[in-house]
Amino acid sequence: MGQPKDPENAHLYDRAAELAIIQDAVAASVAGDGGFIAFEGPAGMGKSRLLSEAAVLSGVAGSLVRTARASELERAHSYGLVRQLFDPLLMAADNDQRSRWLNGTASQATAVIGPESLATQPVGDFAVLHGLYWLTVNLCQDGPLTLICDDLHWADEPSLRFLAYLLPRLGELPAAVFAGLRPATVDDSSPLLDMIVSDPACVTVRPGPLSVASTSALIEAMLDSTPDGDFIATCHTASRGNPLLLLECAEAAKQQGFSPTSANKELITKGANGLLNRRVRSWLRALPAECTRVAEAVAVLGDSASIPFAAKLSDLGETAVLDAVRRLQAANILAPDSAKAPNSCQFVHPLVQATIYGNIPATQRIEEHRRAWRLLESSHQPAEAVAAHLLRLPPQDDPAVVHSLESAATQALARGANQNAYQYLNRALAEPLTSGQRLSLLHRARAAVYRVDLTSFVARAREAYELETDRTEKARTATELGVGLLRAGRYVDGRSYLAEAITLLPSSEQDTRRRCFAAQAVVMLMVPHENGIPEFIDQCRALTPVPTYGGKVLDGILALWECHALEPHAVDRARRALEGGAVQIDRSSEAIFPIWMTLLAADAPEVMAILNDAVADVHRRGSSTGAALATMFRALGWLWRGALRDAELDARQALALVESTHMASAQAQVVTTLAEALLAQGRVDEAAQVLAQVATPEGIVNLEYQPVGYQTLLCHARLLRARGDHLGACEAALRAGNSDEALGGFNPAIVPWRSEAALNLIALGKKEEAAEYASRELDLAVKWRANRPIGHAKHVLALARLGESDGLALLDEAVSDLAASPARLDYAHALYDLGAAIRRSGQRKEAREHLTLALEVAEQCGATTLFERVRTELLAAGGHPGKHAASAETVLTPSEWRVAELAVTGQTNRQIPQALFITPKTVEVHLGNIYRKLNVSSRHHLAEMLSEQPGTA
């Protein structure tokens, strides 16, 4: 692309590299490989011009182009940017198009976009994000899609959440996102936006300043005369190569009629930053006074600006406003009319709007926003558009202000935008209120923010607690505050409020009392024990089980206590807690995770179905925090079952959700699960990088005293073993044991630290000591009665005793136990060690049988390192890797199984991903793997093979 030759294209000077990136991204998206390109730079660097080029090039390539621009005034609008992208499209669509685009899971998006008549029941924020993703997928079925998002630094948080959710999935779609944003500042930064631009999938482009040569060419084009070197250098220095400021330098010279020579360079050095301000004021002074009034009205109204509203706010007739708008357009202050919104008014650049808005005296601005609020309220505009002006006002001592803000909060909550709802309620709390009104608003505010910002929740709940005078309500508030503090990882603070709640509660509030007991029991699971805690747990267990909400929450948490104590009836208690559906992830997360952990530790046959249902439920109507917990525990379930690729996929999604929702209390577990999945696949360096997020060299020494530090320490031990540091690994395993037992944990199904220590002791030649640890773990596992920990402990004990009389027999028993468990990777490891031991004893034929099966299971698990070790051993035994007969039962991963089962029932490649809550590309990959592994070429042949498998029709 050549250099532009006219001032109209000033923002494309020196932008050949950026334009090439746009062209490549458009071509890739049209080919089905979408991407996210972010242009980041100060105002005036030409980001918007590059986005315009992206829109043009996308349109030429055949893409459907949707554009949106965030604004500072409306950043509190829930899904404001998203609505700009999709609302006009849905409103203009015919019934057939709308039905097709909103088909299936995409219908969940109607909670926030489209005509009000399309809106469904309120859903959680995660369900909305998933619905918006499927709307994007459905739009892509009609052809490539390009989304243009300008001024992303002002975007509302729910829209940023959507873009963050879409970002890692773009590579599977014929869709491109181009965004423009300014660099973050200390006073105005967004963690979500930081996540987006720092994601490896986002290509961040920072356009540089114009060169001296381009400065010369631009000034020459603007002034129609050749500038001398000193004048060029002065303009370049004064503007810092910023195209917009450089244009202002040239415009100043043109308006004042001086030539571009060194003699006039001092006129430029008066300050390029003030040139735009001076030019705008100069133009307005040259125009009729009505133009200033209209410009100020449009600046105050922001995205709500229209001819009728500008007329009312400026106290002018519509005819006079239309005349003023035309003059402001001719002066390059307002943008030309848009065909999409012919009645709206917009500035040519946000800097122009900021300049005019900033020149309005502060008292006048307040009055104008107050009038704008009244105007939009009386015109029945959307509640959030009305409330945007109240966020700019100081307290008004007007009951109508609180009413408007509460209406906006209600609208935001209906869209799943809890953070925005809290912002409106928080502003309402700044108004003069009676204690009763304040308490009511505090309860609404803390309920709105509970799932999205625990810091704000704790602050508002604590204020409500202090303000509450009713003893029973005060106790209930203390209970909620205590539970919130637990979720925030502040266990000791939470315990003090829960104890206070128990003291305050009257004897009639038995259900709330049970929930307080349950929450205190959670604290004791997370904080090292003090005197008297076992007696407290015994008191809780002595309570008669009741089918109330509090009773079920208490059951759920006591189940994990009993699991830690190796009492098998913990499983019955966990199942009882789930009966009736009262305990749900978004309502009682403190109880749901102990239930899931207990069932996972017990190898309960129904647990993965329960977790699949939980993941499905949060996709349909749940929150981001609920989605984080559900996918995190399902990842753990896949890990313990040896489904390593499924575990990695879920753990990565859970980690992204944990980071975006600031769930500090869940980070260690999800990071550890991901690192374990990578380790088991042989990706040691990747695992180390992931684990470093929660186990820095400085922090590792204190992990014993951290909540669930035992999980991180055990993973650290396995990482050290993989790197050959058996002494360090053994020490880390023993520290994991100390941490676990300090919290009352003795169950090797959850923390098998003794067998980990034993494996390293074996490598160090200390087999007798290793056998002692493994034997003790086996005794504990037998008490718990689950095949997975029993088989694992026997396996390690057998390795310590190989060469002794019972070593081989123990290894054979371990294989049998693990074959009866869901732990496929442990089964493969035991088969490998048994086959290798038998080969060394000279029984090559029998060894080949075990090794062949081990190879199949290792492949099914995705355990690359183990697969290669088994393959080498099988060759040594005279086997032929790759020539074994594959069966669906042994080679398909759980996710591949689910895809295969739906495929043979006739579901299409578009229906399967919506049913399983995965992407269409993932379904294609799974089907490709299924066909390759089973050596079939069609769904018909696949159905025939599956019909021959046990348990299938």
Short mmCIF file of C-alpha atoms in Angstrom, two decimals, residues 31-210:
data_model
loop_
_atom_site.label_atom_id
_atom_site.label_comp_id
_atom_site.label_asym_id
_atom_site.label_seq_id
_atom_site.Cartn_x
_atom_site.Cartn_y
_atom_site.Cartn_z
CA ALA A 31 -10.88 -18.57 5.74
CA GLY A 32 -12.31 -19.61 9.12
CA ASP A 33 -9.39 -18.63 11.36
CA GLY A 34 -10.68 -15.65 13.30
CA GLY A 35 -8.69 -13.34 15.51
CA PHE A 36 -8.68 -10.30 17.75
CA ILE A 37 -6.66 -7.22 16.76
CA ALA A 38 -6.37 -4.37 19.28
CA PHE A 39 -4.98 -1.00 18.23
CA GLU A 40 -3.70 0.69 21.37
CA GLY A 41 -2.41 4.25 21.55
CA PRO A 42 -3.10 7.78 22.78
CA ALA A 43 -5.99 9.80 21.42
CA GLY A 44 -5.34 11.09 17.92
CA MET A 45 -2.94 8.32 16.82
CA GLY A 46 -5.30 7.15 14.08
CA LYS A 47 -6.86 4.12 15.74
CA SER A 48 -10.35 4.99 14.54
CA ARG A 49 -9.07 5.50 11.01
CA LEU A 50 -7.48 2.05 11.07
CA LEU A 51 -10.76 0.59 12.31
CA SER A 52 -12.54 2.27 9.41
CA GLU A 53 -10.09 0.64 7.03
CA ALA A 54 -10.72 -2.71 8.73
CA ALA A 55 -14.45 -2.24 8.20
CA VAL A 56 -13.96 -1.39 4.51
CA LEU A 57 -11.56 -4.26 3.83
CA SER A 58 -13.84 -6.70 5.68
CA GLY A 59 -16.84 -5.58 3.66
CA VAL A 60 -14.94 -5.97 0.40
CA ALA A 61 -13.97 -9.50 1.48
CA GLY A 62 -17.63 -10.37 1.97
CA SER A 63 -17.88 -10.12 5.76
CA LEU A 64 -20.90 -8.84 7.63
CA VAL A 65 -19.54 -5.78 9.45
CA ARG A 66 -20.95 -4.57 12.76
CA THR A 67 -19.57 -1.44 14.43
CA ALA A 68 -19.84 0.01 17.91
CA ARG A 69 -18.21 2.80 19.85
CA ALA A 70 -18.07 3.01 23.63
CA SER A 71 -18.42 6.34 25.35
CA GLU A 72 -17.41 7.65 28.74
CA LEU A 73 -20.93 8.72 29.67
CA GLU A 74 -22.50 5.36 28.94
CA ARG A 75 -19.87 2.97 30.27
CA ALA A 76 -22.30 2.07 33.06
CA HIS A 77 -24.90 0.80 30.54
CA SER A 78 -25.21 -2.97 30.81
CA TYR A 79 -24.08 -4.57 27.54
CA GLY A 80 -24.11 -1.15 25.89
CA LEU A 81 -21.36 -2.03 23.41
CA VAL A 82 -22.90 -5.44 22.71
CA ARG A 83 -26.28 -3.87 22.06
CA GLN A 84 -24.72 -1.49 19.54
CA LEU A 85 -23.24 -4.47 17.73
CA PHE A 86 -26.30 -6.69 17.61
CA ASP A 87 -29.50 -4.74 18.32
CA PRO A 88 -29.77 -2.96 14.93
CA LEU A 89 -29.10 -6.24 13.17
CA LEU A 90 -31.86 -8.08 15.03
CA MET A 91 -34.31 -5.19 14.72
CA ALA A 92 -33.83 -5.06 10.93
CA ALA A 93 -33.94 -8.84 10.48
CA ASP A 94 -37.01 -10.64 9.16
CA ASN A 95 -38.63 -13.37 11.23
CA ASP A 96 -36.74 -16.14 9.45
CA GLN A 97 -33.35 -14.51 10.00
CA ARG A 98 -34.08 -13.67 13.62
CA SER A 99 -35.31 -17.20 14.30
CA ARG A 100 -32.18 -18.68 12.72
CA TRP A 101 -29.74 -16.40 14.52
CA LEU A 102 -31.40 -16.85 17.92
CA ASN A 103 -31.89 -20.59 17.54
CA GLY A 104 -30.95 -22.91 20.38
CA THR A 105 -28.56 -21.65 23.03
CA ALA A 106 -28.36 -18.24 21.33
CA SER A 107 -31.86 -17.52 22.66
CA GLN A 108 -30.25 -16.87 26.05
CA ALA A 109 -28.81 -13.66 24.55
CA THR A 110 -32.31 -12.18 24.32
CA ALA A 111 -32.01 -11.32 28.01
CA VAL A 112 -29.80 -8.40 26.97
CA ILE A 113 -30.33 -7.71 23.25
CA GLY A 114 -33.14 -7.45 20.75
CA PRO A 115 -36.68 -6.15 21.11
CA GLU A 116 -38.08 -6.18 24.63
CA SER A 117 -40.69 -8.69 23.46
CA LEU A 118 -37.91 -11.22 22.88
CA ALA A 119 -36.55 -11.04 26.42
CA THR A 120 -36.62 -14.27 28.41
CA GLN A 121 -36.54 -14.77 32.16
CA PRO A 122 -33.50 -13.18 33.86
CA VAL A 123 -30.46 -15.42 33.68
CA GLY A 124 -26.99 -15.41 35.16
CA ASP A 125 -24.17 -13.49 33.55
CA PHE A 126 -22.37 -16.62 32.35
CA ALA A 127 -25.49 -17.92 30.63
CA VAL A 128 -25.80 -14.58 28.83
CA LEU A 129 -22.15 -14.75 27.70
CA HIS A 130 -22.69 -18.25 26.35
CA GLY A 131 -25.84 -17.15 24.54
CA LEU A 132 -24.02 -14.21 22.94
CA TYR A 133 -21.25 -16.57 21.83
CA TRP A 134 -23.79 -18.81 20.10
CA LEU A 135 -25.44 -15.81 18.48
CA THR A 136 -22.00 -15.04 17.04
CA VAL A 137 -21.64 -18.64 15.88
CA ASN A 138 -25.07 -18.57 14.24
CA LEU A 139 -24.31 -15.30 12.45
CA CYS A 140 -21.11 -16.88 11.12
CA GLN A 141 -23.19 -19.64 9.52
CA ASP A 142 -24.37 -17.01 7.02
CA GLY A 143 -20.82 -15.88 6.23
CA PRO A 144 -17.77 -14.20 7.75
CA LEU A 145 -18.35 -11.66 10.52
CA THR A 146 -16.32 -8.62 11.58
CA LEU A 147 -16.96 -6.76 14.84
CA ILE A 148 -15.49 -3.25 15.14
CA CYS A 149 -15.24 -1.87 18.69
CA ASP A 150 -13.85 1.64 19.07
CA ASP A 151 -12.85 3.33 22.33
CA LEU A 152 -12.83 0.00 24.11
CA HIS A 153 -11.28 1.64 27.19
CA TRP A 154 -14.75 3.12 27.86
CA ALA A 155 -16.67 -0.11 27.29
CA ASP A 156 -19.05 -1.37 29.95
CA GLU A 157 -17.88 -4.35 31.98
CA PRO A 158 -20.49 -6.90 30.74
CA SER A 159 -19.51 -6.17 27.13
CA LEU A 160 -15.85 -6.65 28.03
CA ARG A 161 -16.75 -9.98 29.63
CA PHE A 162 -18.34 -11.06 26.37
CA LEU A 163 -15.27 -10.09 24.36
CA ALA A 164 -13.04 -11.91 26.87
CA TYR A 165 -15.27 -15.00 26.54
CA LEU A 166 -15.28 -14.79 22.74
CA LEU A 167 -11.53 -14.16 22.40
CA PRO A 168 -10.16 -17.71 22.91
CA ARG A 169 -12.91 -19.13 20.67
CA LEU A 170 -12.37 -16.84 17.70
CA GLY A 171 -9.78 -19.14 16.14
CA GLU A 172 -12.56 -21.60 15.38
CA LEU A 173 -14.83 -19.07 13.67
CA PRO A 174 -14.84 -17.01 10.47
CA ALA A 175 -14.96 -13.92 12.66
CA ALA A 176 -12.59 -11.06 13.41
CA VAL A 177 -12.72 -8.44 16.14
CA PHE A 178 -10.91 -5.14 15.63
CA ALA A 179 -10.74 -2.82 18.63
CA GLY A 180 -9.28 0.58 19.40
CA LEU A 181 -8.31 1.64 22.91
CA ARG A 182 -6.15 4.05 24.83
CA PRO A 183 -3.42 2.85 27.21
CA ALA A 184 -4.57 2.18 30.76
CA THR A 185 -3.84 4.78 33.42
CA VAL A 186 -3.42 4.37 37.15
CA ASP A 187 -6.73 6.12 37.82
CA ASP A 188 -8.73 4.47 35.05
CA SER A 189 -7.88 0.85 34.35
CA SER A 190 -9.95 -2.28 33.79
CA PRO A 191 -8.70 -5.73 34.85
CA LEU A 192 -10.95 -7.28 32.20
CA LEU A 193 -9.49 -5.10 29.46
CA ASP A 194 -6.00 -5.92 30.73
CA MET A 195 -6.88 -9.62 30.45
CA ILE A 196 -8.01 -9.16 26.86
CA VAL A 197 -5.01 -7.23 25.56
CA SER A 198 -2.53 -9.45 27.43
CA ASP A 199 -4.07 -12.69 26.18
CA PRO A 200 -1.76 -14.51 23.72
CA ALA A 201 -4.71 -14.79 21.32
CA CYS A 202 -5.00 -11.00 21.10
CA VAL A 203 -2.66 -9.22 18.68
CA THR A 204 -1.99 -5.82 20.21
CA VAL A 205 -0.73 -3.23 17.72
CA ARG A 206 0.61 0.11 18.92
CA PRO A 207 0.79 2.60 16.03
CA GLY A 208 3.88 4.73 16.37
CA PRO A 209 4.31 8.48 15.85
CA LEU A 210 4.57 9.80 12.31
#
